[in-house]
XYZ file of C-alpha atoms in Angstrom:
287
model
C 87.918 -6.495 -55.416
C 86.760 -9.449 -53.357
C 87.428 -7.622 -50.097
C 85.319 -4.686 -51.242
C 82.446 -6.903 -52.361
C 82.495 -8.804 -49.086
C 82.167 -5.624 -47.023
C 79.930 -3.671 -49.408
C 76.804 -5.734 -48.828
C 76.863 -5.655 -45.009
C 77.723 -1.939 -45.056
C 74.827 -1.207 -47.437
C 72.467 -3.225 -45.258
C 73.687 -1.371 -42.188
C 73.029 2.019 -43.813
C 69.597 0.856 -44.961
C 68.759 -0.403 -41.480
C 69.843 2.888 -39.916
C 67.758 4.928 -42.356
C 64.761 2.641 -41.861
C 65.094 2.885 -38.085
C 65.317 6.661 -38.321
C 62.171 6.845 -40.442
C 60.306 4.598 -38.007
C 61.537 6.680 -35.084
C 60.354 9.901 -36.763
C 56.962 8.340 -37.524
C 56.548 7.297 -33.907
C 57.674 10.698 -32.699
C 54.981 12.356 -34.796
C 52.295 10.326 -33.022
C 53.057 11.941 -29.682
C 55.351 14.444 -28.042
C 56.342 15.522 -24.534
C 56.615 19.229 -23.847
C 58.999 21.156 -21.597
C 57.010 20.601 -18.429
C 56.590 16.873 -19.024
C 53.085 16.813 -20.485
C 52.560 14.030 -23.010
C 50.360 14.773 -26.038
C 48.813 12.207 -28.380
C 48.107 12.912 -32.045
C 44.394 12.850 -32.850
C 43.950 12.453 -36.626
C 41.645 14.528 -38.802
C 38.373 12.868 -39.715
C 34.615 12.965 -39.313
C 32.238 11.484 -36.769
C 28.645 11.459 -35.540
C 28.388 13.826 -32.583
C 25.571 13.620 -30.052
C 23.409 10.661 -29.053
C 20.609 8.643 -30.662
C 17.074 8.842 -29.262
C 17.470 5.289 -27.964
C 20.487 6.023 -25.738
C 19.768 5.676 -22.027
C 20.234 8.960 -20.197
C 20.050 11.040 -23.371
C 19.302 14.767 -23.018
C 17.520 17.083 -25.445
C 20.690 19.068 -26.199
C 22.485 16.029 -27.703
C 21.059 16.112 -31.229
C 23.014 13.761 -33.506
C 24.818 15.358 -36.442
C 27.879 14.764 -38.599
C 30.962 16.831 -37.771
C 34.139 17.171 -39.821
C 37.437 17.709 -38.011
C 39.574 19.065 -40.844
C 42.942 19.120 -39.081
C 44.667 16.715 -36.757
C 45.669 18.004 -33.339
C 47.586 16.886 -30.286
C 45.639 16.322 -27.051
C 47.136 15.899 -23.595
C 46.852 12.234 -22.684
C 45.589 13.137 -19.208
C 43.784 15.937 -17.491
C 46.187 18.655 -16.354
C 47.697 17.416 -13.103
C 48.567 19.312 -9.950
C 52.248 18.681 -10.630
C 51.977 20.221 -14.105
C 50.028 23.155 -12.710
C 52.688 23.768 -10.061
C 55.374 23.991 -12.747
C 53.729 27.136 -14.162
C 51.175 28.641 -11.802
C 50.985 29.453 -8.091
C 49.103 28.668 -5.925
C 47.486 25.271 -6.467
C 43.709 25.913 -6.306
C 42.706 22.269 -5.802
C 40.299 21.288 -3.058
C 41.915 17.842 -3.094
C 45.636 18.566 -2.635
C 46.602 14.923 -2.732
C 49.723 14.874 -4.886
C 51.341 15.720 -8.194
C 49.599 12.976 -10.168
C 46.072 13.974 -9.209
C 44.157 16.186 -11.646
C 44.066 19.833 -10.701
C 40.548 20.746 -9.590
C 38.548 23.797 -8.516
C 39.743 25.763 -11.538
C 37.580 28.277 -13.359
C 37.550 28.576 -17.144
C 39.606 31.756 -16.726
C 42.137 29.842 -14.593
C 42.526 27.251 -17.364
C 43.095 30.012 -19.927
C 45.737 31.555 -17.667
C 47.593 28.228 -17.395
C 47.564 27.966 -21.184
C 48.842 31.530 -21.518
C 51.792 30.728 -19.258
C 52.499 27.494 -21.155
C 52.479 29.241 -24.533
C 54.860 31.859 -23.141
C 57.129 29.181 -21.659
C 57.391 27.378 -25.000
C 57.429 30.448 -27.233
C 54.314 29.487 -29.139
C 50.609 30.295 -29.405
C 49.413 26.814 -30.364
C 48.218 25.522 -26.970
C 44.521 26.002 -26.186
C 41.467 24.303 -24.780
C 39.855 21.749 -27.105
C 36.648 22.710 -28.835
C 33.570 20.819 -27.750
C 33.589 18.874 -31.033
C 37.282 17.995 -30.730
C 36.689 16.780 -27.185
C 33.848 14.426 -28.132
C 35.710 13.235 -31.238
C 38.731 12.363 -29.083
C 36.577 10.816 -26.364
C 34.765 8.535 -28.795
C 37.965 7.380 -30.518
C 35.906 5.957 -33.367
C 33.064 4.569 -31.255
C 29.325 5.182 -31.705
C 28.281 3.890 -28.280
C 27.419 5.797 -25.104
C 30.941 5.292 -23.801
C 34.043 4.705 -25.885
C 33.906 1.080 -24.718
C 30.212 0.222 -24.848
C 26.646 1.146 -23.953
C 24.826 1.984 -20.749
C 23.453 -0.890 -18.659
C 22.964 0.792 -15.273
C 22.949 4.202 -13.620
C 23.502 2.662 -10.202
C 26.409 3.785 -8.004
C 26.286 0.470 -6.131
C 26.945 -1.885 -9.023
C 29.539 -1.632 -11.803
C 28.892 -0.352 -15.295
C 30.689 -3.018 -17.357
C 31.792 -0.660 -20.147
C 32.993 2.012 -17.730
C 34.435 0.567 -14.547
C 37.928 -0.107 -15.967
C 38.141 3.277 -17.716
C 36.593 5.875 -15.422
C 36.572 7.085 -11.835
C 32.898 7.682 -11.084
C 30.494 7.213 -8.183
C 30.820 3.403 -8.168
C 34.604 3.147 -7.799
C 35.798 6.539 -6.555
C 35.241 5.822 -2.867
C 31.657 6.762 -2.133
C 30.791 3.300 -0.901
C 34.107 2.306 0.653
C 34.374 1.825 4.442
C 36.816 4.742 4.581
C 34.406 7.006 2.739
C 37.273 8.548 0.743
C 35.058 9.928 -2.018
C 37.455 11.856 -4.267
C 39.240 12.077 -7.627
C 42.143 9.728 -8.267
C 45.625 9.936 -9.815
C 45.647 9.991 -13.607
C 46.614 6.966 -15.718
C 45.567 4.331 -13.165
C 42.763 3.030 -15.373
C 42.750 1.992 -19.026
C 42.982 4.570 -21.851
C 40.694 4.702 -24.859
C 41.813 3.425 -28.270
C 43.611 6.695 -28.990
C 45.647 6.541 -25.796
C 43.722 9.145 -23.788
C 43.090 8.572 -20.087
C 40.131 9.639 -17.942
C 38.032 11.027 -20.785
C 35.163 9.559 -18.774
C 35.149 10.483 -15.093
C 37.684 11.803 -12.583
C 37.192 15.566 -13.122
C 34.872 17.349 -15.513
C 36.696 19.264 -18.242
C 36.314 22.811 -19.503
C 36.319 23.227 -23.281
C 36.710 26.296 -25.463
C 33.086 26.816 -26.531
C 30.723 29.411 -25.154
C 27.017 28.658 -24.827
C 23.663 29.960 -23.792
C 21.834 28.499 -20.840
C 18.096 28.062 -20.966
C 15.520 26.885 -18.472
C 12.028 25.446 -18.706
C 10.785 29.022 -18.633
C 12.832 30.119 -21.647
C 11.987 27.640 -24.393
C 14.167 24.644 -23.714
C 16.731 23.243 -21.332
C 20.387 22.400 -21.365
C 23.462 23.650 -23.183
C 22.403 25.705 -26.189
C 24.787 26.368 -29.096
C 24.457 27.038 -32.822
C 26.978 24.318 -33.677
C 24.758 21.230 -33.642
C 24.240 21.377 -37.420
C 24.686 18.388 -39.717
C 27.810 18.480 -41.899
C 29.481 21.308 -39.973
C 33.280 21.657 -40.159
C 35.447 22.543 -37.124
C 32.584 24.057 -35.091
C 33.247 26.537 -32.292
C 30.532 28.500 -30.512
C 31.671 31.981 -29.482
C 28.390 33.485 -28.256
C 26.992 33.067 -24.768
C 27.950 33.967 -21.229
C 28.513 30.382 -20.076
C 31.234 27.900 -21.023
C 30.722 24.279 -22.031
C 31.970 21.470 -19.775
C 32.488 17.898 -20.949
C 33.082 14.558 -19.254
C 31.571 13.369 -15.992
C 33.001 13.809 -12.519
C 34.251 11.422 -9.848
C 31.009 11.784 -7.848
C 28.518 11.260 -10.702
C 26.849 8.137 -12.052
C 27.298 6.731 -15.533
C 24.578 8.901 -17.076
C 26.933 11.867 -16.832
C 29.970 9.953 -18.137
C 28.537 9.400 -21.619
C 30.503 10.735 -24.614
C 27.619 12.995 -25.672
C 26.814 14.452 -22.245
C 27.041 18.253 -22.088
C 26.767 20.759 -19.308
C 27.945 24.297 -18.670
C 28.935 26.776 -15.986
C 29.756 30.450 -15.805
C 33.457 30.917 -16.651
C 34.168 32.106 -13.089
C 32.775 28.897 -11.556
C 35.091 26.803 -9.392
C 34.046 23.342 -8.228
C 35.987 20.479 -6.717
C 34.991 18.388 -9.735
C 36.149 20.875 -12.383
C 39.453 20.520 -14.232
C 40.626 20.567 -17.837
C 42.918 19.104 -20.469
C 44.505 20.943 -23.369
C 45.405 20.530 -27.007
C 48.229 21.794 -29.171
C 47.627 22.577 -32.819
C 49.836 20.855 -35.366
């Protein structure tokens, strides 16, 4: 009896520890996953946020009306922009203007090219849950709970010759991407060299601009307004997605642009066939 009692307690504690460790491991595993081609995805929780920018924000555009958005379901977002190495695992040839290595973001991709990559990835993994993020999901993930112009603070300068304090450690943009270096190597940079936002996402500001899922209309001064025009900038809207319009929305600034274009709320658009050396994308996977 004494022998059993002596060994029972340590054995029970061992089983408890193993179960506890397993539960913790499962919980951590649910916060991110790595797919078959080595892409890491971070869980973005459901929630609500204020999309757009206040009138007082420096660099604000007319198409950034503030409104509350509800994201009803969590989703996984790739922690980086799709890289050239990831592209090469599924699609040939590499369209990038800057063929600098596997860890650089793929660039010079059209919206249709991004959709084709996603189609191949879904086929590879036997699913239909990979897609481009919606515009609202993108800004929600970019902000990571912040209300400021950038996820890390507000705008202080639009200069390319002096650092933006809230941006310089988180984004490749005109100040630090080589435009003013002696070598003149003005270009995008490998992913994950700078700091991520609070949700573990890299290069949400800067490096390459990112296609999102939404369509939009484009208007000029001669057609009653300017900018990216959608029907989704409505207060209290849930899981918005614009499906009308011949253009596609683009989010995030590029390596060659100043901090005005790196703001969380900044929006632009191109025709879905457009290819530019500053255009890339990142993807999400539904839960």
